[in-house]
Amino acid sequence: MSDPTTTHDPPLGLGLTAVVLGSVGLLLFFMPVLGVPLGGLGVLFGLAGLVSTVRVGRATLRWSIAGTVVSALALAIGLAIAQAPSGYGPSRPIPLDEQPVPQRPFIPPPER
């Protein structure tokens, strides 16, 4: 006989892991070295959670979908920050010996 108290709960661990990784990736958006890999891992865990909950059948997809969305957002923001143009900040001063000589107008010598 089967025990009526046992239920087959959906595997929420992968979706919850994706939500946590995506949230931490969003918090670390200013450091793309950490935010991008965490967002990528979150997307992978979220997709794995989607696949595993679909196979269970009657499982809910909300944690996996939320984790995938938050992680994809963290990944997109991290990549946007990493690819942002950095030429708009203050540049280093050019040393005097490397500066070009300014063009001077030709002034003819005086006549005698």
Short mmCIF file of N, CA and C in Angstrom, two decimals:
data_model
loop_
_atom_site.label_atom_id
_atom_site.label_comp_id
_atom_site.label_asym_id
_atom_site.label_seq_id
_atom_site.Cartn_x
_atom_site.Cartn_y
_atom_site.Cartn_z
N MET A 1 0.83 -1.17 0.00
CA MET A 1 0.00 0.00 0.00
C MET A 1 0.88 1.25 0.00
N SER A 2 0.36 2.25 -0.59
CA SER A 2 1.12 3.50 -0.60
C SER A 2 0.71 4.35 0.59
N ASP A 3 1.64 5.10 1.05
CA ASP A 3 1.39 5.98 2.20
C ASP A 3 0.73 7.26 1.70
N PRO A 4 -0.47 7.60 2.19
CA PRO A 4 -1.16 8.78 1.67
C PRO A 4 -0.51 10.10 2.10
N THR A 5 0.41 10.06 3.07
CA THR A 5 1.03 11.31 3.51
C THR A 5 2.23 11.70 2.67
N THR A 6 2.72 10.78 1.86
CA THR A 6 3.86 11.13 1.02
C THR A 6 3.37 11.83 -0.24
N THR A 7 4.02 12.88 -0.56
CA THR A 7 3.72 13.61 -1.78
C THR A 7 5.00 13.76 -2.57
N HIS A 8 4.82 13.97 -3.82
CA HIS A 8 5.97 14.20 -4.68
C HIS A 8 6.09 15.71 -4.89
N ASP A 9 6.86 16.33 -4.02
CA ASP A 9 7.04 17.77 -4.13
C ASP A 9 7.94 18.08 -5.31
N PRO A 10 7.71 19.20 -5.95
CA PRO A 10 8.56 19.56 -7.08
C PRO A 10 9.96 19.92 -6.60
N PRO A 11 10.93 19.70 -7.43
CA PRO A 11 12.29 20.06 -7.06
C PRO A 11 12.48 21.58 -7.11
N LEU A 12 12.34 22.22 -5.98
CA LEU A 12 12.44 23.67 -5.91
C LEU A 12 13.87 24.16 -5.77
N GLY A 13 14.80 23.25 -5.50
CA GLY A 13 16.17 23.65 -5.22
C GLY A 13 16.84 24.35 -6.37
N LEU A 14 16.64 23.87 -7.60
CA LEU A 14 17.29 24.51 -8.74
C LEU A 14 16.73 25.90 -9.01
N GLY A 15 15.43 26.04 -8.91
CA GLY A 15 14.83 27.37 -9.13
C GLY A 15 15.23 28.35 -8.05
N LEU A 16 15.25 27.88 -6.81
CA LEU A 16 15.66 28.75 -5.71
C LEU A 16 17.13 29.13 -5.83
N THR A 17 17.95 28.20 -6.27
CA THR A 17 19.37 28.50 -6.50
C THR A 17 19.51 29.56 -7.58
N ALA A 18 18.71 29.47 -8.63
CA ALA A 18 18.76 30.46 -9.70
C ALA A 18 18.33 31.84 -9.20
N VAL A 19 17.33 31.88 -8.33
CA VAL A 19 16.88 33.17 -7.78
C VAL A 19 17.99 33.79 -6.93
N VAL A 20 18.62 32.98 -6.10
CA VAL A 20 19.68 33.50 -5.23
C VAL A 20 20.87 33.96 -6.06
N LEU A 21 21.30 33.16 -7.03
CA LEU A 21 22.43 33.56 -7.87
C LEU A 21 22.12 34.82 -8.67
N GLY A 22 20.91 34.92 -9.19
CA GLY A 22 20.52 36.11 -9.92
C GLY A 22 20.47 37.35 -9.04
N SER A 23 19.98 37.18 -7.81
CA SER A 23 19.92 38.32 -6.89
C SER A 23 21.31 38.80 -6.50
N VAL A 24 22.20 37.88 -6.22
CA VAL A 24 23.57 38.25 -5.89
C VAL A 24 24.26 38.87 -7.11
N GLY A 25 23.97 38.33 -8.30
CA GLY A 25 24.51 38.91 -9.52
C GLY A 25 24.02 40.32 -9.76
N LEU A 26 22.75 40.59 -9.40
CA LEU A 26 22.23 41.95 -9.52
C LEU A 26 22.88 42.89 -8.51
N LEU A 27 23.16 42.38 -7.33
CA LEU A 27 23.83 43.22 -6.33
C LEU A 27 25.26 43.54 -6.72
N LEU A 28 25.88 42.65 -7.48
CA LEU A 28 27.27 42.85 -7.89
C LEU A 28 27.37 43.34 -9.33
N PHE A 29 26.40 44.12 -9.80
CA PHE A 29 26.41 44.58 -11.18
C PHE A 29 27.60 45.47 -11.48
N PHE A 30 28.11 46.16 -10.48
CA PHE A 30 29.22 47.09 -10.71
C PHE A 30 30.55 46.35 -10.82
N MET A 31 30.58 45.07 -10.54
CA MET A 31 31.79 44.25 -10.71
C MET A 31 31.46 43.13 -11.69
N PRO A 32 31.58 43.39 -13.00
CA PRO A 32 31.19 42.38 -13.98
C PRO A 32 31.97 41.08 -13.87
N VAL A 33 33.15 41.14 -13.27
CA VAL A 33 33.94 39.91 -13.12
C VAL A 33 33.20 38.90 -12.25
N LEU A 34 32.40 39.37 -11.29
CA LEU A 34 31.63 38.49 -10.43
C LEU A 34 30.17 38.39 -10.86
N GLY A 35 29.59 39.48 -11.32
CA GLY A 35 28.17 39.49 -11.66
C GLY A 35 27.82 38.67 -12.89
N VAL A 36 28.67 38.71 -13.91
CA VAL A 36 28.37 37.97 -15.15
C VAL A 36 28.42 36.46 -14.93
N PRO A 37 29.46 35.91 -14.28
CA PRO A 37 29.43 34.45 -14.06
C PRO A 37 28.28 34.00 -13.15
N LEU A 38 27.95 34.79 -12.14
CA LEU A 38 26.83 34.42 -11.28
C LEU A 38 25.51 34.46 -12.05
N GLY A 39 25.35 35.45 -12.90
CA GLY A 39 24.14 35.51 -13.73
C GLY A 39 24.06 34.35 -14.71
N GLY A 40 25.20 34.00 -15.30
CA GLY A 40 25.23 32.86 -16.22
C GLY A 40 24.91 31.55 -15.53
N LEU A 41 25.49 31.36 -14.35
CA LEU A 41 25.18 30.15 -13.59
C LEU A 41 23.71 30.12 -13.17
N GLY A 42 23.19 31.28 -12.82
CA GLY A 42 21.77 31.35 -12.45
C GLY A 42 20.86 30.98 -13.60
N VAL A 43 21.22 31.44 -14.81
CA VAL A 43 20.42 31.08 -15.98
C VAL A 43 20.47 29.57 -16.21
N LEU A 44 21.67 29.00 -16.07
CA LEU A 44 21.79 27.54 -16.25
C LEU A 44 20.97 26.78 -15.21
N PHE A 45 21.06 27.19 -13.94
CA PHE A 45 20.27 26.53 -12.91
C PHE A 45 18.78 26.73 -13.12
N GLY A 46 18.38 27.90 -13.58
CA GLY A 46 16.98 28.15 -13.84
C GLY A 46 16.44 27.30 -14.97
N LEU A 47 17.22 27.16 -16.04
CA LEU A 47 16.80 26.31 -17.15
C LEU A 47 16.77 24.85 -16.73
N ALA A 48 17.75 24.42 -15.92
CA ALA A 48 17.74 23.05 -15.42
C ALA A 48 16.53 22.82 -14.52
N GLY A 49 16.16 23.82 -13.73
CA GLY A 49 14.96 23.71 -12.90
C GLY A 49 13.69 23.63 -13.74
N LEU A 50 13.65 24.40 -14.84
CA LEU A 50 12.50 24.32 -15.73
C LEU A 50 12.36 22.93 -16.33
N VAL A 51 13.47 22.38 -16.79
CA VAL A 51 13.45 21.05 -17.40
C VAL A 51 13.04 20.00 -16.37
N SER A 52 13.59 20.09 -15.17
CA SER A 52 13.29 19.08 -14.16
C SER A 52 11.86 19.18 -13.64
N THR A 53 11.31 20.39 -13.54
CA THR A 53 9.93 20.50 -13.07
C THR A 53 8.94 20.09 -14.15
N VAL A 54 9.28 20.26 -15.41
CA VAL A 54 8.40 19.81 -16.48
C VAL A 54 8.36 18.28 -16.49
N ARG A 55 9.48 17.64 -16.19
CA ARG A 55 9.51 16.17 -16.16
C ARG A 55 8.72 15.60 -15.00
N VAL A 56 8.64 16.32 -13.88
CA VAL A 56 7.88 15.83 -12.73
C VAL A 56 6.40 15.81 -13.07
N GLY A 57 5.94 16.76 -13.81
CA GLY A 57 4.55 16.76 -14.25
C GLY A 57 3.71 17.80 -13.56
N ARG A 58 3.35 17.59 -12.33
CA ARG A 58 2.43 18.51 -11.66
C ARG A 58 3.16 19.55 -10.83
N ALA A 59 4.38 19.79 -11.14
CA ALA A 59 5.19 20.75 -10.39
C ALA A 59 4.88 22.17 -10.83
N THR A 60 5.12 23.09 -9.92
CA THR A 60 4.95 24.51 -10.24
C THR A 60 6.26 25.06 -10.78
N LEU A 61 6.14 25.96 -11.71
CA LEU A 61 7.33 26.49 -12.39
C LEU A 61 7.74 27.87 -11.88
N ARG A 62 7.08 28.39 -10.87
CA ARG A 62 7.31 29.79 -10.52
C ARG A 62 8.72 30.08 -10.05
N TRP A 63 9.34 29.21 -9.25
CA TRP A 63 10.71 29.48 -8.79
C TRP A 63 11.70 29.41 -9.94
N SER A 64 11.51 28.43 -10.81
CA SER A 64 12.43 28.29 -11.93
C SER A 64 12.30 29.44 -12.92
N ILE A 65 11.08 29.86 -13.18
CA ILE A 65 10.88 30.99 -14.10
C ILE A 65 11.41 32.27 -13.48
N ALA A 66 11.12 32.50 -12.22
CA ALA A 66 11.62 33.71 -11.54
C ALA A 66 13.14 33.70 -11.49
N GLY A 67 13.73 32.56 -11.21
CA GLY A 67 15.20 32.47 -11.17
C GLY A 67 15.82 32.71 -12.52
N THR A 68 15.20 32.18 -13.57
CA THR A 68 15.73 32.40 -14.92
C THR A 68 15.62 33.87 -15.31
N VAL A 69 14.51 34.50 -14.99
CA VAL A 69 14.32 35.91 -15.35
C VAL A 69 15.28 36.81 -14.57
N VAL A 70 15.40 36.60 -13.27
CA VAL A 70 16.29 37.44 -12.46
C VAL A 70 17.74 37.22 -12.88
N SER A 71 18.11 35.98 -13.15
CA SER A 71 19.49 35.70 -13.56
C SER A 71 19.79 36.26 -14.94
N ALA A 72 18.82 36.18 -15.85
CA ALA A 72 19.02 36.76 -17.18
C ALA A 72 19.15 38.28 -17.09
N LEU A 73 18.38 38.89 -16.20
CA LEU A 73 18.50 40.34 -15.99
C LEU A 73 19.88 40.69 -15.42
N ALA A 74 20.34 39.91 -14.46
CA ALA A 74 21.67 40.14 -13.89
C ALA A 74 22.75 39.96 -14.94
N LEU A 75 22.60 38.95 -15.78
CA LEU A 75 23.57 38.71 -16.84
C LEU A 75 23.57 39.85 -17.85
N ALA A 76 22.39 40.32 -18.23
CA ALA A 76 22.30 41.41 -19.21
C ALA A 76 22.89 42.70 -18.66
N ILE A 77 22.60 43.03 -17.41
CA ILE A 77 23.13 44.26 -16.81
C ILE A 77 24.64 44.15 -16.65
N GLY A 78 25.11 42.99 -16.22
CA GLY A 78 26.56 42.80 -16.07
C GLY A 78 27.29 42.92 -17.39
N LEU A 79 26.73 42.34 -18.46
CA LEU A 79 27.37 42.46 -19.77
C LEU A 79 27.30 43.88 -20.31
N ALA A 80 26.20 44.58 -20.02
CA ALA A 80 26.10 45.97 -20.47
C ALA A 80 27.12 46.85 -19.77
N ILE A 81 27.31 46.62 -18.48
CA ILE A 81 28.32 47.40 -17.75
C ILE A 81 29.72 47.05 -18.24
N ALA A 82 29.96 45.78 -18.53
CA ALA A 82 31.29 45.36 -18.99
C ALA A 82 31.61 45.93 -20.37
N GLN A 83 30.59 46.08 -21.22
CA GLN A 83 30.81 46.56 -22.57
C GLN A 83 30.61 48.06 -22.73
N ALA A 84 30.30 48.75 -21.65
CA ALA A 84 30.08 50.19 -21.73
C ALA A 84 31.36 50.90 -22.15
N PRO A 85 31.24 51.95 -22.94
CA PRO A 85 32.45 52.65 -23.37
C PRO A 85 33.14 53.32 -22.20
N SER A 86 34.44 53.15 -22.16
CA SER A 86 35.19 53.72 -21.05
C SER A 86 35.98 54.95 -21.47
N GLY A 87 35.79 55.44 -22.67
CA GLY A 87 36.56 56.58 -23.15
C GLY A 87 36.01 57.92 -22.73
N TYR A 88 34.94 57.93 -21.94
CA TYR A 88 34.34 59.20 -21.56
C TYR A 88 34.88 59.73 -20.24
N GLY A 89 35.68 58.98 -19.57
CA GLY A 89 36.25 59.43 -18.31
C GLY A 89 37.44 60.32 -18.55
N PRO A 90 38.01 60.85 -17.48
CA PRO A 90 39.20 61.70 -17.65
C PRO A 90 40.37 60.87 -18.15
N SER A 91 41.06 61.43 -19.12
CA SER A 91 42.21 60.72 -19.68
C SER A 91 43.48 61.18 -18.98
N ARG A 92 44.50 60.40 -19.14
CA ARG A 92 45.78 60.76 -18.52
C ARG A 92 46.40 61.91 -19.29
N PRO A 93 47.13 62.77 -18.62
CA PRO A 93 47.76 63.90 -19.33
C PRO A 93 48.90 63.40 -20.22
N ILE A 94 49.04 64.05 -21.38
CA ILE A 94 50.12 63.69 -22.30
C ILE A 94 51.38 64.43 -21.88
N PRO A 95 52.50 63.71 -21.72
CA PRO A 95 53.75 64.39 -21.34
C PRO A 95 54.17 65.39 -22.42
N LEU A 96 54.92 66.40 -22.00
CA LEU A 96 55.32 67.47 -22.93
C LEU A 96 56.18 66.95 -24.07
N ASP A 97 57.01 65.95 -23.82
CA ASP A 97 57.88 65.47 -24.89
C ASP A 97 57.12 64.65 -25.93
N GLU A 98 55.89 64.24 -25.64
CA GLU A 98 55.08 63.49 -26.60
C GLU A 98 54.04 64.36 -27.29
N GLN A 99 53.89 65.61 -26.88
CA GLN A 99 52.89 66.49 -27.49
C GLN A 99 53.39 66.96 -28.84
N PRO A 100 52.50 67.09 -29.80
CA PRO A 100 52.92 67.58 -31.13
C PRO A 100 53.28 69.06 -31.06
N VAL A 101 54.18 69.43 -31.94
CA VAL A 101 54.61 70.84 -32.01
C VAL A 101 53.49 71.63 -32.68
N PRO A 102 53.06 72.73 -32.08
CA PRO A 102 51.97 73.51 -32.69
C PRO A 102 52.44 74.16 -33.99
N GLN A 103 51.52 74.24 -34.92
CA GLN A 103 51.83 74.88 -36.21
C GLN A 103 51.92 76.39 -36.00
N ARG A 104 53.03 76.96 -36.49
CA ARG A 104 53.22 78.41 -36.39
C ARG A 104 53.12 79.01 -37.78
N PRO A 105 52.52 80.17 -37.88
CA PRO A 105 52.44 80.78 -39.21
C PRO A 105 53.82 81.27 -39.67
N PHE A 106 54.02 81.22 -40.98
CA PHE A 106 55.30 81.68 -41.53
C PHE A 106 55.33 83.20 -41.56
N ILE A 107 56.36 83.75 -40.94
CA ILE A 107 56.57 85.21 -40.95
C ILE A 107 57.87 85.45 -41.68
N PRO A 108 57.81 86.15 -42.82
CA PRO A 108 59.04 86.38 -43.57
C PRO A 108 59.99 87.32 -42.81
N PRO A 109 61.27 87.19 -43.04
CA PRO A 109 62.22 88.09 -42.37
C PRO A 109 62.05 89.54 -42.88
N PRO A 110 62.44 90.49 -42.07
CA PRO A 110 62.28 91.90 -42.51
C PRO A 110 63.23 92.23 -43.69
N GLU A 111 62.80 93.13 -44.54
CA GLU A 111 63.61 93.53 -45.67
C GLU A 111 64.61 94.61 -45.23
N ARG A 112 65.79 94.67 -45.89
CA ARG A 112 66.80 95.67 -45.56
C ARG A 112 66.91 96.69 -46.61
#
